[in-house]
XYZ file of N, CA and C in Angstrom:
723
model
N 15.044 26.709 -32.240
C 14.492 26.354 -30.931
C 13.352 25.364 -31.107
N 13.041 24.119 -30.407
C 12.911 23.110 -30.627
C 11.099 23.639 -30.144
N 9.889 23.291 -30.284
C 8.723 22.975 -29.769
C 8.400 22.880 -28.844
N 7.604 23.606 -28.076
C 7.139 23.207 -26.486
C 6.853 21.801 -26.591
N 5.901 21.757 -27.472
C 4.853 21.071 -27.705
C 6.077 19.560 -27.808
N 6.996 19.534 -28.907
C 7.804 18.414 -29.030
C 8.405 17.258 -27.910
N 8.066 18.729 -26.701
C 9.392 18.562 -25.671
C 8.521 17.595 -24.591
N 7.050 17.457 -24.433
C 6.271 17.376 -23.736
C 6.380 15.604 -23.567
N 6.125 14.740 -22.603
C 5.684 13.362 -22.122
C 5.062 13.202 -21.710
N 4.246 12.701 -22.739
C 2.990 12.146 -22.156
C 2.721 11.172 -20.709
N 1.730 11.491 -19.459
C 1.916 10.534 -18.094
C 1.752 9.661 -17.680
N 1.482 8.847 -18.870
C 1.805 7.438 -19.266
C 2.725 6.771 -19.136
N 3.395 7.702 -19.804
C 5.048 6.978 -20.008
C 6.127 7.217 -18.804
N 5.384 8.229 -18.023
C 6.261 7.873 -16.511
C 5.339 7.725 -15.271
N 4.277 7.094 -15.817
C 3.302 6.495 -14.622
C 4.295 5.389 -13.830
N 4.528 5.686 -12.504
C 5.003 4.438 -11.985
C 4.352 2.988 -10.854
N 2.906 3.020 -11.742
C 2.740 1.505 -11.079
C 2.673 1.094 -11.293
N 2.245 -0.317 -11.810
C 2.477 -1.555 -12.070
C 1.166 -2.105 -13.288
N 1.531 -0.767 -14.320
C 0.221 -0.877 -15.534
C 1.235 -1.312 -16.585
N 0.721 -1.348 -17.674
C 0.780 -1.462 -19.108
C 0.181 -0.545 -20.238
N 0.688 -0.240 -20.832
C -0.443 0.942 -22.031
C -0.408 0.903 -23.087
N -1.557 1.055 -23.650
C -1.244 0.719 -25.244
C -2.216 1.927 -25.962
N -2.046 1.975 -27.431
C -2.371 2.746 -27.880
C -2.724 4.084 -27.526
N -1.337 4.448 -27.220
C -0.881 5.901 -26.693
C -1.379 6.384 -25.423
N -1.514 5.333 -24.495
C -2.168 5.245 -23.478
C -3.939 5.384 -23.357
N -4.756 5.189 -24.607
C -5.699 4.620 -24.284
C -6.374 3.318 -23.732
N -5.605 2.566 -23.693
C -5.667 1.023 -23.104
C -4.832 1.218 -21.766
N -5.227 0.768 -20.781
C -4.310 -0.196 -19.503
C -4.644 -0.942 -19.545
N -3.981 -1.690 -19.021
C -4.121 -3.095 -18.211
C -2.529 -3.475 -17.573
N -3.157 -4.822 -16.720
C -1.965 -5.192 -15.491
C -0.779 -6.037 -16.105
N 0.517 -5.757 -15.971
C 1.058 -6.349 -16.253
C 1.699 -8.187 -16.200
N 0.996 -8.608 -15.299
C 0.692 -9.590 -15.131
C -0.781 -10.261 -16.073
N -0.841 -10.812 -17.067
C -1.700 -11.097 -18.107
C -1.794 -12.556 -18.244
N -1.205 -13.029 -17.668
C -1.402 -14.794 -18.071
C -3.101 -14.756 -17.620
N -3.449 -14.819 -16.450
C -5.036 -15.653 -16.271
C -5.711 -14.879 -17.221
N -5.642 -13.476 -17.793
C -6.465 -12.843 -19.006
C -6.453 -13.489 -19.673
N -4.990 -14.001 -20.011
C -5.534 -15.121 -21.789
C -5.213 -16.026 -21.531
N -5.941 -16.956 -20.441
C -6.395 -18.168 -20.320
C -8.014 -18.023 -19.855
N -8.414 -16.888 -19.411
C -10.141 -16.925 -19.405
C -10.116 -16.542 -20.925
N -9.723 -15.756 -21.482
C -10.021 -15.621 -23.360
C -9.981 -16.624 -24.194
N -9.066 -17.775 -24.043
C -9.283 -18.639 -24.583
C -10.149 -19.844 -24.193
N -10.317 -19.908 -23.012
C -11.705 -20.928 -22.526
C -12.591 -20.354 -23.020
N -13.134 -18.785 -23.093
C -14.309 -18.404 -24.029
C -14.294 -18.754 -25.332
N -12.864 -19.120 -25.598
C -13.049 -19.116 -27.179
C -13.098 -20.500 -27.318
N -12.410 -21.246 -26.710
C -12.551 -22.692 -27.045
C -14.055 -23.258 -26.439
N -14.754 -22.894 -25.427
C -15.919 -23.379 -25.185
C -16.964 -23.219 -26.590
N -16.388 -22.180 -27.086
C -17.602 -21.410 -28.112
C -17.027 -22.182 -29.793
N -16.040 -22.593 -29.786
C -15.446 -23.645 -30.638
C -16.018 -25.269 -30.681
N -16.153 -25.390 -29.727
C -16.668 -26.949 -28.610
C -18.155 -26.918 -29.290
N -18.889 -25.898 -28.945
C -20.381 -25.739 -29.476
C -20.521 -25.595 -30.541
N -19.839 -24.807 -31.225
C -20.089 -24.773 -32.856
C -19.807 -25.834 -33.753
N -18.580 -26.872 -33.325
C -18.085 -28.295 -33.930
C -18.828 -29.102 -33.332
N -19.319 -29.409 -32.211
C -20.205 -30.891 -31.968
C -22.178 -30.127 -31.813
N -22.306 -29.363 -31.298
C -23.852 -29.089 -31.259
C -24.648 -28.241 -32.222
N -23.925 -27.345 -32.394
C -24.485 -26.450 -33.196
C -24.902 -27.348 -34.846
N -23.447 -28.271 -34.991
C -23.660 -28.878 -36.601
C -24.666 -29.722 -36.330
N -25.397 -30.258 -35.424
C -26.311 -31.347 -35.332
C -27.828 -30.761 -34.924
N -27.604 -29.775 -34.145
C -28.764 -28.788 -33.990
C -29.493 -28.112 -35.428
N -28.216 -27.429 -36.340
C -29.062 -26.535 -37.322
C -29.978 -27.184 -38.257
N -29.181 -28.161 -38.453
C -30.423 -29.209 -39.455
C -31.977 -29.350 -38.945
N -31.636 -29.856 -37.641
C -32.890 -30.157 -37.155
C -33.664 -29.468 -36.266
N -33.616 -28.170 -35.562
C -33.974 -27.504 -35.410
C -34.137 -25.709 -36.097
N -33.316 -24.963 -35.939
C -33.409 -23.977 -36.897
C -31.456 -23.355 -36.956
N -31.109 -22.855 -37.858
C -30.091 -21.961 -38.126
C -29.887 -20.700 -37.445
N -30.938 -20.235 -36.359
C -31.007 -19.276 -35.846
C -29.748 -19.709 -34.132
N -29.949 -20.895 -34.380
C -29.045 -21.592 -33.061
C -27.471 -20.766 -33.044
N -26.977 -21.133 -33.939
C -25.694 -20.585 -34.310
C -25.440 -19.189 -34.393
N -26.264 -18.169 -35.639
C -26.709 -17.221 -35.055
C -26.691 -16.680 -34.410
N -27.653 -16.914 -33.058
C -27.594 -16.452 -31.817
C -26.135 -16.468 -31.016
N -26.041 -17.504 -31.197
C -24.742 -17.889 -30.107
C -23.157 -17.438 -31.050
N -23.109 -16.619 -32.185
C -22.147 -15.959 -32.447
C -22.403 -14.685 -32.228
N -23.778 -14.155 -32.200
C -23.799 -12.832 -31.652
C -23.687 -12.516 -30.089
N -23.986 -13.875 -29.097
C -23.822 -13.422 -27.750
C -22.216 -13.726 -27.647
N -21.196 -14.449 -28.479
C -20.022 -14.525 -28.464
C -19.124 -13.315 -28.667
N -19.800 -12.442 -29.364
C -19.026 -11.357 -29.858
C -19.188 -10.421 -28.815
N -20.336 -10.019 -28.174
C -21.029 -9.012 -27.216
C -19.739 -9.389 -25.979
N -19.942 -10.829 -25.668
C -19.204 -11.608 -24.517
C -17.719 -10.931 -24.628
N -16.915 -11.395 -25.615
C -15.742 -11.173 -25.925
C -15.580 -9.224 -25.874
N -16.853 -8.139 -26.538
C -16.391 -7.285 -26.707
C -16.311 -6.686 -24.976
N -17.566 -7.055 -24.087
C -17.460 -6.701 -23.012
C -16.395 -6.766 -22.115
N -15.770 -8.312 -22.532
C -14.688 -8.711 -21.920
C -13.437 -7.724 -21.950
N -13.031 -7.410 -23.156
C -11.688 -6.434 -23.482
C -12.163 -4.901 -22.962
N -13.577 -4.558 -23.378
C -13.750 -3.190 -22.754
C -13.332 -3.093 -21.535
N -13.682 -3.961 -21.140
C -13.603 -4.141 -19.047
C -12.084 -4.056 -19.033
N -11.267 -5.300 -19.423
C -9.600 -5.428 -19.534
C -8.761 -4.238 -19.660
N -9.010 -3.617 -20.755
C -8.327 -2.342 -21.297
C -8.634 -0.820 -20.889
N -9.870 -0.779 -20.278
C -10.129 0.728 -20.287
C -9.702 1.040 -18.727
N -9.410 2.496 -18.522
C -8.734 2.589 -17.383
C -9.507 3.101 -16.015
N -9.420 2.176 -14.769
C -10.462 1.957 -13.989
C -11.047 3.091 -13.283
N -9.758 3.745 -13.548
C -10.130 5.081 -12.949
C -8.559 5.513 -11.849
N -7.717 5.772 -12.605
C -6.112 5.630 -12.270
C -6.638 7.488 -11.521
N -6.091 7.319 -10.344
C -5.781 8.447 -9.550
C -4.367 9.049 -10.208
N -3.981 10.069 -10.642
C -2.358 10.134 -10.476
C -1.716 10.766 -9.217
N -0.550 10.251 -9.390
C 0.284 10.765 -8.156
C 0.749 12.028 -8.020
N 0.746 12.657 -6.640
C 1.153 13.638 -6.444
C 2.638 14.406 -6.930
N 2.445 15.233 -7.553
C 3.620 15.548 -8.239
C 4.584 16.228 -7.211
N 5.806 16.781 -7.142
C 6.359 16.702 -6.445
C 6.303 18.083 -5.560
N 5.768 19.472 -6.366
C 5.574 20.518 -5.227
C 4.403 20.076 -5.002
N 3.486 19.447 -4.978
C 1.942 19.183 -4.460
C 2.753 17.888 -3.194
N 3.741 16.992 -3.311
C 3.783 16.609 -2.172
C 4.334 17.513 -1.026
N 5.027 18.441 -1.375
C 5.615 19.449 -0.878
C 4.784 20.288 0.026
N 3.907 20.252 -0.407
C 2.770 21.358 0.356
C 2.076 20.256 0.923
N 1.841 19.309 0.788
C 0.982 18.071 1.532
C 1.809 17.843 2.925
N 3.075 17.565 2.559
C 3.681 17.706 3.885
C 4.000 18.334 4.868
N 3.961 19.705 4.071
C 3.983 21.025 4.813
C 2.815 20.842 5.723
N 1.535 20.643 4.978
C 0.497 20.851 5.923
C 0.147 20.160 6.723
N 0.326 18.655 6.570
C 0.462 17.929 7.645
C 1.839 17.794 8.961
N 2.395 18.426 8.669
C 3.462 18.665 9.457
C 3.022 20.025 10.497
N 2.416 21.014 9.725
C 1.772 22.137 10.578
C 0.122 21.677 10.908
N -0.537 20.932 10.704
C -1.674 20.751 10.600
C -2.541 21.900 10.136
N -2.195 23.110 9.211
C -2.718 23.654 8.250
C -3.080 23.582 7.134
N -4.488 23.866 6.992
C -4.690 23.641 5.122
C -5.139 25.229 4.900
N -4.538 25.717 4.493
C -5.287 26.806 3.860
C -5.744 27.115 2.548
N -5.792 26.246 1.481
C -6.610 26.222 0.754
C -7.262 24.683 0.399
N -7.965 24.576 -0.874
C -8.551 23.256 -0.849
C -7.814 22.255 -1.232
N -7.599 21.198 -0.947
C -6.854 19.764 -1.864
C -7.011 20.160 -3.071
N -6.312 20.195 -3.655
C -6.025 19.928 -5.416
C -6.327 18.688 -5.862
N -5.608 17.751 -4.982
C -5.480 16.253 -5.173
C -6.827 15.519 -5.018
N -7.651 16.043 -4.417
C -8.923 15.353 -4.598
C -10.272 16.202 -5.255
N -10.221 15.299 -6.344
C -11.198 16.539 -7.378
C -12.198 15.090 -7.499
N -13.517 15.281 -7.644
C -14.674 14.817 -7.855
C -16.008 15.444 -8.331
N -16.763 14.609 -8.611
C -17.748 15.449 -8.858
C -18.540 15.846 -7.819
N -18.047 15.808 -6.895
C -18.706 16.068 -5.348
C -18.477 17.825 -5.210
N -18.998 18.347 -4.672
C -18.661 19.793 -4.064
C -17.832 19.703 -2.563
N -16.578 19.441 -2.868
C -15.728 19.204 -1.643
C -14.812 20.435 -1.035
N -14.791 20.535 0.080
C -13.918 21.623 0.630
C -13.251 20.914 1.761
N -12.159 21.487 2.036
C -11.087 20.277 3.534
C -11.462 21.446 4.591
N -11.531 20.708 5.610
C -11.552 21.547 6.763
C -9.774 21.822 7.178
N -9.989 23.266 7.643
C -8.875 23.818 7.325
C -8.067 23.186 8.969
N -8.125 22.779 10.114
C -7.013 23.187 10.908
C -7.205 21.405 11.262
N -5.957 20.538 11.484
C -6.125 19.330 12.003
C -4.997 19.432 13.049
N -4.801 18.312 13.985
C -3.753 18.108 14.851
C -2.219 18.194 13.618
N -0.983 18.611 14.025
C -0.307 18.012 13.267
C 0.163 16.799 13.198
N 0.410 16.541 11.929
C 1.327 14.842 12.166
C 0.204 14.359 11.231
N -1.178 14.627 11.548
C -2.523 13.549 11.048
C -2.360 13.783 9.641
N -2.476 12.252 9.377
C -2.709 12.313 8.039
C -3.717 11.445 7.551
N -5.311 12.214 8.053
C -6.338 11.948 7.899
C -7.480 13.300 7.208
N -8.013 13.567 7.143
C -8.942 14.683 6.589
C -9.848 14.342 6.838
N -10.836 15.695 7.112
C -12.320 15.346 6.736
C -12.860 16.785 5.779
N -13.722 15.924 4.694
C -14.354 17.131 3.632
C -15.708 16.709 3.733
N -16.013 18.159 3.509
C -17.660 18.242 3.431
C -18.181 18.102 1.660
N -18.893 17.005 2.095
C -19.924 16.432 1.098
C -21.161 16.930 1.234
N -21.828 17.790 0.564
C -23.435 18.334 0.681
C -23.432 18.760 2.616
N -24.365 18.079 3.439
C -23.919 18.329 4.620
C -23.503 17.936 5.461
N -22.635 16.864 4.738
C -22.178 15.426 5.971
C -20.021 16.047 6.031
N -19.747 15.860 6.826
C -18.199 15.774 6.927
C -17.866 14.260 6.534
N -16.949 13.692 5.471
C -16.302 12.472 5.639
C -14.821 12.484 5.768
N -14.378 11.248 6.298
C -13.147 11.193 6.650
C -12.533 10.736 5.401
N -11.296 10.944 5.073
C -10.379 10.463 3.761
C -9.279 10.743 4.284
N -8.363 9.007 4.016
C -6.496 9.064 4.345
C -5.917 9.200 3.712
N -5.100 9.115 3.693
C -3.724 9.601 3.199
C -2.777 8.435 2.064
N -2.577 8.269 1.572
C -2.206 7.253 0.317
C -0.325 7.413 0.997
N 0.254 6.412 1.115
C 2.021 6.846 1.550
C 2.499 6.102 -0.252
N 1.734 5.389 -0.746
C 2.024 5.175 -1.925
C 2.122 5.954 -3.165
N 0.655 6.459 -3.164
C 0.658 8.024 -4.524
C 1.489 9.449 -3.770
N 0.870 9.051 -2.525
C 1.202 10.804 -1.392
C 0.301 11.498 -2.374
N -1.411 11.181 -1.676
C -2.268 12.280 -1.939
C -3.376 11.557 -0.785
N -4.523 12.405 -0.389
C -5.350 12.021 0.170
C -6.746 12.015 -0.653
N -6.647 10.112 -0.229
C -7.632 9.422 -1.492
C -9.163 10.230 -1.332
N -9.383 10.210 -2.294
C -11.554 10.588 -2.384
C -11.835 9.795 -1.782
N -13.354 10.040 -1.285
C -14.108 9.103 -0.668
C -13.858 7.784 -1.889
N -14.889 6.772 -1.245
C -14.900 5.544 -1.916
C -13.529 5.262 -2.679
N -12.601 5.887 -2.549
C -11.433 5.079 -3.662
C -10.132 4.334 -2.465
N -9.526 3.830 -3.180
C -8.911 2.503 -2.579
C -7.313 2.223 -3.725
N -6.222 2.199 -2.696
C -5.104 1.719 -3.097
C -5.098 0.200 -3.414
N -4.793 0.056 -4.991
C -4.276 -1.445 -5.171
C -3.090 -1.742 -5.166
N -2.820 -3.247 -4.361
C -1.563 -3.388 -4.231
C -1.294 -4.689 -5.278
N -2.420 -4.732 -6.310
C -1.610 -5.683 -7.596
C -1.373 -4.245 -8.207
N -1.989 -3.385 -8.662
C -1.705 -2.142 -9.539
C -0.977 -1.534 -9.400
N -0.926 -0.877 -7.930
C 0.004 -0.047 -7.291
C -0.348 1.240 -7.596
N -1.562 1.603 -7.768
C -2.254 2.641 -7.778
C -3.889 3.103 -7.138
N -3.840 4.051 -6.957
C -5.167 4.477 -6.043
C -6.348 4.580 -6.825
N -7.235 4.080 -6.984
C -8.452 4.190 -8.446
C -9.814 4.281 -7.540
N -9.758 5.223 -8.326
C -11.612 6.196 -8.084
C -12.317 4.815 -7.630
N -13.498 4.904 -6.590
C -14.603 4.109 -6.562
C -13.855 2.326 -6.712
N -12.944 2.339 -5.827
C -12.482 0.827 -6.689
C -13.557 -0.311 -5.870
N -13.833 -0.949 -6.260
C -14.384 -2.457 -6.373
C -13.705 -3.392 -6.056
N -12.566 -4.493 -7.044
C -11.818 -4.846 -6.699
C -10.767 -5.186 -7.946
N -9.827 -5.843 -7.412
C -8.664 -5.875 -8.475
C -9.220 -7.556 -9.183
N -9.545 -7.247 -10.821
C -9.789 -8.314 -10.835
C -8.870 -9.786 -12.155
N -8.120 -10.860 -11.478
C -6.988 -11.067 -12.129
C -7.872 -11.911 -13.462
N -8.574 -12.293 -13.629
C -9.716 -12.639 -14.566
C -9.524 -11.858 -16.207
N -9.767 -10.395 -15.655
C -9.563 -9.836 -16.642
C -8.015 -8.881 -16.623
N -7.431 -9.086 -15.656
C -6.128 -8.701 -15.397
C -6.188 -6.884 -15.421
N -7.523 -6.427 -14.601
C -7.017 -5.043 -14.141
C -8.053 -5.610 -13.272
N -7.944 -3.564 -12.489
C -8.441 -3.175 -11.516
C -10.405 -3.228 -12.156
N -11.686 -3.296 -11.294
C -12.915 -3.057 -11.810
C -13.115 -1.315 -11.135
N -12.993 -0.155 -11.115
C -13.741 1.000 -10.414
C -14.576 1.806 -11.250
N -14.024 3.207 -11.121
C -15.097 3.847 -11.782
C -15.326 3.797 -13.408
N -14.421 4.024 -13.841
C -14.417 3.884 -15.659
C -15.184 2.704 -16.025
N -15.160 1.518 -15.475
C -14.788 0.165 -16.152
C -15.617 -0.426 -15.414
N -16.682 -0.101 -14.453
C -17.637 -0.945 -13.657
C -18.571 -1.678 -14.412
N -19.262 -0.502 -14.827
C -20.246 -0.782 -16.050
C -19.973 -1.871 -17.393
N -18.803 -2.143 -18.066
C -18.172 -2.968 -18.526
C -18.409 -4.386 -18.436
N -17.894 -4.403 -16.785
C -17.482 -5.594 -16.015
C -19.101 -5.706 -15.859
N -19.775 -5.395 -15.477
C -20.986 -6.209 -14.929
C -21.861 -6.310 -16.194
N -21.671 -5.591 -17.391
C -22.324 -5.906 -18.814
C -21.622 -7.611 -19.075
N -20.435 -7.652 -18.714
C -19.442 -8.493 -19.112
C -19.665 -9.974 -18.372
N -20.164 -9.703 -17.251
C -20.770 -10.851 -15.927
C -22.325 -11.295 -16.679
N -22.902 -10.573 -16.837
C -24.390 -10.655 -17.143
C -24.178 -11.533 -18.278
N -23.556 -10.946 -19.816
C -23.636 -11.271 -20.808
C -23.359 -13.002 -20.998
N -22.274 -12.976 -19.778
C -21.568 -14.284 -19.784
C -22.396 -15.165 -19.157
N -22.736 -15.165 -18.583
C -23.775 -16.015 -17.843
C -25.080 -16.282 -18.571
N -25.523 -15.745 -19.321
C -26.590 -15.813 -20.383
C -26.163 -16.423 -21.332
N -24.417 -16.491 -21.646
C -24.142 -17.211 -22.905
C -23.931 -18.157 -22.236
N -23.669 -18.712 -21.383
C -22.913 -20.194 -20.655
C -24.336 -21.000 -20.943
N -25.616 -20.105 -20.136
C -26.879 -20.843 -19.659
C -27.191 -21.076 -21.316
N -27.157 -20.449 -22.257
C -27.411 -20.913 -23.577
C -26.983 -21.706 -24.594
N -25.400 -22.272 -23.757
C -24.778 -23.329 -24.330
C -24.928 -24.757 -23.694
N -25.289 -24.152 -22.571
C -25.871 -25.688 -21.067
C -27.315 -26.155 -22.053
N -28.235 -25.228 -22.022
C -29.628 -25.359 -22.649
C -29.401 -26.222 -23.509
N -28.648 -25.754 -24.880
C -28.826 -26.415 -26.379
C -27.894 -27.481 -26.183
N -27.233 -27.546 -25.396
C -26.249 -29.294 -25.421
C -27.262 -30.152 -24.992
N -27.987 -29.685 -23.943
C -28.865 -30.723 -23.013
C -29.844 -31.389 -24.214
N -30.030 -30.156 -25.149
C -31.402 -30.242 -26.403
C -30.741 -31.307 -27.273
N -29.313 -30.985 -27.581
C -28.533 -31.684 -28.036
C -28.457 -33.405 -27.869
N -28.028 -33.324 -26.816
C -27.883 -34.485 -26.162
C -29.149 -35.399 -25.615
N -30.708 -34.974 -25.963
C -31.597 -35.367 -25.606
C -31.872 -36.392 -27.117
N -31.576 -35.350 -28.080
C -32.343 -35.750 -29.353
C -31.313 -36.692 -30.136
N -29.786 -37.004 -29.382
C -29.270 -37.382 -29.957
C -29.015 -39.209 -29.198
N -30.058 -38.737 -27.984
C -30.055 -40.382 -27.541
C -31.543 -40.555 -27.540
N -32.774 -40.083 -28.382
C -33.831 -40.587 -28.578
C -33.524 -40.797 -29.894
N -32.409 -40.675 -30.746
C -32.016 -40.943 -32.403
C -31.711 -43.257 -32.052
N -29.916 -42.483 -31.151
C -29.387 -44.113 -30.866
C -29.920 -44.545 -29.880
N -30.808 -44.349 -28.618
C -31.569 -45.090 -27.966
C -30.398 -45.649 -26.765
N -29.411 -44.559 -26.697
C -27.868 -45.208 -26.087
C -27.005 -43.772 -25.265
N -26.894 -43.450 -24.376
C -26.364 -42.354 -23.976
C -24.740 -42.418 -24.334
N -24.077 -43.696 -24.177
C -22.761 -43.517 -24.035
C -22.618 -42.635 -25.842
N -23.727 -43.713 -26.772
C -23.518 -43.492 -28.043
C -23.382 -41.492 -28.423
N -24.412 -41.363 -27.517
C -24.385 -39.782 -27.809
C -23.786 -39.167 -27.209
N -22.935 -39.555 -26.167
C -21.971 -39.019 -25.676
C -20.935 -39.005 -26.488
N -20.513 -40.240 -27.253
C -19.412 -40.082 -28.264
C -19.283 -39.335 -29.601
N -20.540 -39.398 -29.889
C -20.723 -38.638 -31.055
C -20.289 -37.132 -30.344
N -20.757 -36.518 -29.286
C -20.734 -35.449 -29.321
C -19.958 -35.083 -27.605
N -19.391 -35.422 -27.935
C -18.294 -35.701 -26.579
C -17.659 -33.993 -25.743
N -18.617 -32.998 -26.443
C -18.234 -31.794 -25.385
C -19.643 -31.393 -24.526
N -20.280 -32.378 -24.369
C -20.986 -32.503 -23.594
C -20.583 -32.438 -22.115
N -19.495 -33.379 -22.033
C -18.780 -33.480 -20.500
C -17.985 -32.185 -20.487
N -17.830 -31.625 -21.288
C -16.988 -30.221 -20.739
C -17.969 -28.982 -20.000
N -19.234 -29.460 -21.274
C -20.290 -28.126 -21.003
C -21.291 -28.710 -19.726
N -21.182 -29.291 -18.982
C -22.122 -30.049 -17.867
C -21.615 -30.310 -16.587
């Protein structure tokens, strides 16, 4: 007799929306990936651009710390980037099939007699038990406020507060933000923090490659006394400006 344990599938592998998974479902991301690795490689080729025309003309004459720097905010950039991409935003799962069973039941009678299953948070939530039938709306008490929460016809569960059906994902994710094709997932709860380490970081590395070209490009037309000249010499100037 064969293993419980053997027999088991993981809910990954019959998640049905519109993800991708990797390493045994520790990674998602959207199956649609082209604009991901075309923002990955503009990071990488911008940061290529700087290291072949500014950086080699900078370290001499200013310090070695130039380069340095700007491979350690490259790496931070890049690691923020994939954390954000891959980790999972906060995937609701779908109602399994006696939990839709009783969902319909109760909206069909407008009885709840016990609590949602389907919406677990770290909130202290309870459903108010009697609605019109047919509604497929709720309201749960949060500390001492009642909020309203609908009904998903996509997962068939009734979403938590703050969470939101995506229709690139095709799934309902905790706290969502928005779907973002940049990094080719969803931004919510898991992966917020990520994304805005990932915004910040980037913008500090851009402003630090604008800075040292300009430094670049200052010292390299008080050398030839000629802008076009230092434009040619170092011709990713017009990319970074």
């Amino acid at each position: 007799m064969q293993d419980n344990q053997s027999l088991r599938i993981p809910y990954y592998r019959l998640h049905p929306g519109r993800n991708r998974f990797c390493c045994h479902g520790r990674g998602v991301f959207s199956r649609d990936m082209c604009i991901f690795t075309i923002t990955l490689l503009l990071i990488i080729s911008v940061t290529v651009l700087f290291f072949a025309f500014d950086c080699r003309f900078l370290t001499p004459i200013l310090t070695p710390a130039v380069p340095i720097l700007a491979a350690i905010q490259f790496l931070y950039v890049v690691t923020a980037f994939l954390r954000t991409a891959f980790t999972d935003p906060g995937i609701i799962p779908r109602a399994t099939r006696p939990e839709v069973e009783w969902t319909e039941l109760s909206i069909s009678t407008g009885d709840v007699s016990v609590n949602d299953s389907n919406n677990k948070s770290e909130h202290d939530v309870n459903a108010v038990r009697t609605y019109p039938p047919g509604a497929r709306t709720r309201q749960i008490l949060i500390g001492d406020h009642l909020v309203k929460i609908n009904y998903c016809h996509s997962c068939r569960i009734f979403r938590p507060p703050r969470a939101s059906h995506c229709s690139s994902c095709d799934n309902c994710v905790e706290r969502f933000d928005h779907h973002c094709p940049w990094i080719g997932n969803c931004v919510g709860q898991r992966n917020y923090r990520y994304f805005i380490l990932f915004i910040y970081s980037l913008s500090i590395y851009c402003l630090y490659i604008l800075v040292f070209s300009i430094v670049n490009l200052i010292l390299l037309y008080e050398k030839y006394e000629d802008i076009i000249m230092a434009i040619k010499i170092s011709p990713a100037h017009i990319l970074f400006m």
